[in-house]
mmCIF file of C-alpha atoms in Angstrom:
data_model
loop_
_atom_site.group_PDB
_atom_site.id
_atom_site.type_symbol
_atom_site.label_atom_id
_atom_site.label_comp_id
_atom_site.label_asym_id
_atom_site.label_seq_id
_atom_site.Cartn_x
_atom_site.Cartn_y
_atom_site.Cartn_z
ATOM 1 C CA UNK A 1406 76.679 152.017 99.383
ATOM 2 C CA UNK A 1407 74.932 154.672 97.315
ATOM 3 C CA UNK A 1408 75.141 154.964 93.532
ATOM 4 C CA UNK A 1409 77.516 157.958 93.548
ATOM 5 C CA UNK A 1410 80.009 156.015 95.652
ATOM 6 C CA UNK A 1411 79.753 152.974 93.403
ATOM 7 C CA UNK A 1412 80.419 155.092 90.328
ATOM 8 C CA UNK A 1413 83.447 156.713 92.000
ATOM 9 C CA UNK A 1414 84.711 153.296 93.040
ATOM 10 C CA UNK A 1415 84.282 151.899 89.512
ATOM 11 C CA UNK A 1416 86.129 154.877 88.032
ATOM 12 C CA UNK A 1417 89.124 154.426 90.331
ATOM 13 C CA UNK A 1418 89.121 150.635 90.051
ATOM 14 C CA UNK A 1419 89.446 150.930 86.256
ATOM 15 C CA UNK A 1420 92.791 152.617 86.852
ATOM 16 C CA UNK A 1421 93.951 149.789 89.102
ATOM 17 C CA UNK A 1422 92.875 147.252 86.491
ATOM 18 C CA UNK A 1423 94.783 149.104 83.749
ATOM 19 C CA UNK A 1424 97.935 149.142 85.883
ATOM 20 C CA UNK A 1425 97.513 145.434 86.593
ATOM 21 C CA UNK A 1426 97.267 144.707 82.866
ATOM 22 C CA UNK A 1427 100.431 146.739 82.286
ATOM 23 C CA UNK A 1428 102.265 144.443 84.673
ATOM 24 C CA UNK A 1429 100.683 141.347 83.192
ATOM 25 C CA UNK A 1430 101.709 142.381 79.663
ATOM 26 C CA UNK A 1431 105.207 143.159 80.854
ATOM 27 C CA UNK A 1432 105.592 139.783 82.518
ATOM 28 C CA UNK A 1433 104.777 137.643 79.469
ATOM 29 C CA UNK A 1434 107.247 136.945 76.691
ATOM 30 C CA UNK A 1435 104.851 135.856 73.942
ATOM 31 C CA UNK A 1436 104.378 138.849 71.614
ATOM 32 C CA UNK A 1437 100.824 137.906 70.588
ATOM 33 C CA UNK A 1438 99.783 137.433 74.204
ATOM 34 C CA UNK A 1439 101.412 140.748 75.136
ATOM 35 C CA UNK A 1440 99.468 142.546 72.371
ATOM 36 C CA UNK A 1441 96.162 141.002 73.476
ATOM 37 C CA UNK A 1442 96.766 142.028 77.083
ATOM 38 C CA UNK A 1443 97.645 145.553 75.922
ATOM 39 C CA UNK A 1444 94.275 145.714 74.107
ATOM 40 C CA UNK A 1445 92.520 144.824 77.363
ATOM 41 C CA UNK A 1446 94.511 147.505 79.193
ATOM 42 C CA UNK A 1447 93.418 150.059 76.578
ATOM 43 C CA UNK A 1448 89.799 149.009 77.125
ATOM 44 C CA UNK A 1449 90.210 149.700 80.854
ATOM 45 C CA UNK A 1450 91.466 153.227 80.094
ATOM 46 C CA UNK A 1451 88.539 153.716 77.712
ATOM 47 C CA UNK A 1452 86.070 152.529 80.380
ATOM 48 C CA UNK A 1453 87.614 155.008 82.811
ATOM 49 C CA UNK A 1454 87.289 157.832 80.287
ATOM 50 C CA UNK A 1455 83.650 156.935 79.630
ATOM 51 C CA UNK A 1456 82.923 156.861 83.357
ATOM 52 C CA UNK A 1457 84.481 160.297 83.799
ATOM 53 C CA UNK A 1458 82.239 161.735 81.074
ATOM 54 C CA UNK A 1459 79.237 160.093 82.742
ATOM 55 C CA UNK A 1460 80.311 161.439 86.135
ATOM 56 C CA UNK A 1461 80.710 164.976 84.815
ATOM 57 C CA UNK A 1462 77.169 164.889 83.421
ATOM 58 C CA UNK A 1463 75.936 163.936 86.889
ATOM 59 C CA UNK A 1464 78.245 166.443 88.639
ATOM 60 C CA UNK A 1465 80.072 163.626 90.428
ATOM 61 C CA UNK A 1466 83.739 164.245 91.188
ATOM 62 C CA UNK A 1467 86.265 161.413 91.555
ATOM 63 C CA UNK A 1468 87.082 160.382 95.106
ATOM 64 C CA UNK A 1469 90.614 161.359 96.111
ATOM 65 C CA UNK A 1470 90.606 158.478 98.608
ATOM 66 C CA UNK A 1471 89.586 155.899 95.981
ATOM 67 C CA UNK A 1472 92.087 157.340 93.514
ATOM 68 C CA UNK A 1473 94.960 156.951 95.998
ATOM 69 C CA UNK A 1474 93.794 153.550 97.202
ATOM 70 C CA UNK A 1475 93.352 152.030 93.749
ATOM 71 C CA UNK A 1476 96.528 153.653 92.435
ATOM 72 C CA UNK A 1477 98.473 151.796 95.116
ATOM 73 C CA UNK A 1478 96.562 148.545 94.582
ATOM 74 C CA UNK A 1479 97.112 148.711 90.819
ATOM 75 C CA UNK A 1480 100.823 149.466 91.132
ATOM 76 C CA UNK A 1481 101.347 146.671 93.684
ATOM 77 C CA UNK A 1482 99.669 144.200 91.338
ATOM 78 C CA UNK A 1483 101.629 145.596 88.380
ATOM 79 C CA UNK A 1484 105.012 145.186 90.049
ATOM 80 C CA UNK A 1485 104.144 141.839 91.618
ATOM 81 C CA UNK A 1486 103.528 140.423 88.127
ATOM 82 C CA UNK A 1487 107.262 140.734 87.497
ATOM 83 C CA UNK A 1488 108.104 138.946 90.743
ATOM 84 C CA UNK A 1489 105.362 136.329 90.974
ATOM 85 C CA UNK A 1490 104.871 135.901 87.225
ATOM 86 C CA UNK A 1491 101.629 134.532 85.844
ATOM 87 C CA UNK A 1492 100.135 133.686 89.274
ATOM 88 C CA UNK A 1493 99.166 137.239 90.335
ATOM 89 C CA UNK A 1494 97.217 138.332 87.230
ATOM 90 C CA UNK A 1495 95.302 135.061 87.182
ATOM 91 C CA UNK A 1496 94.054 135.453 90.772
#
């Protein structure tokens, strides 16, 4: 896999990770734990924003395929956190 593809993949995977953390935060009842997970989610969005700036400097556009794929993966993980509970975000 070439560098451009890896950067596109990382950019889209950050979105999936952020969605997963949304589900994880929503599935826990402890307020402190929820706040800590929300901080991690915010870091994922920040990483994604930083990658986009980096990509624009290199004239790399996001992959529509990766965006769709990781959107679905992230949302599946997010919603499964409510059904499966703590198990999904831990593995």
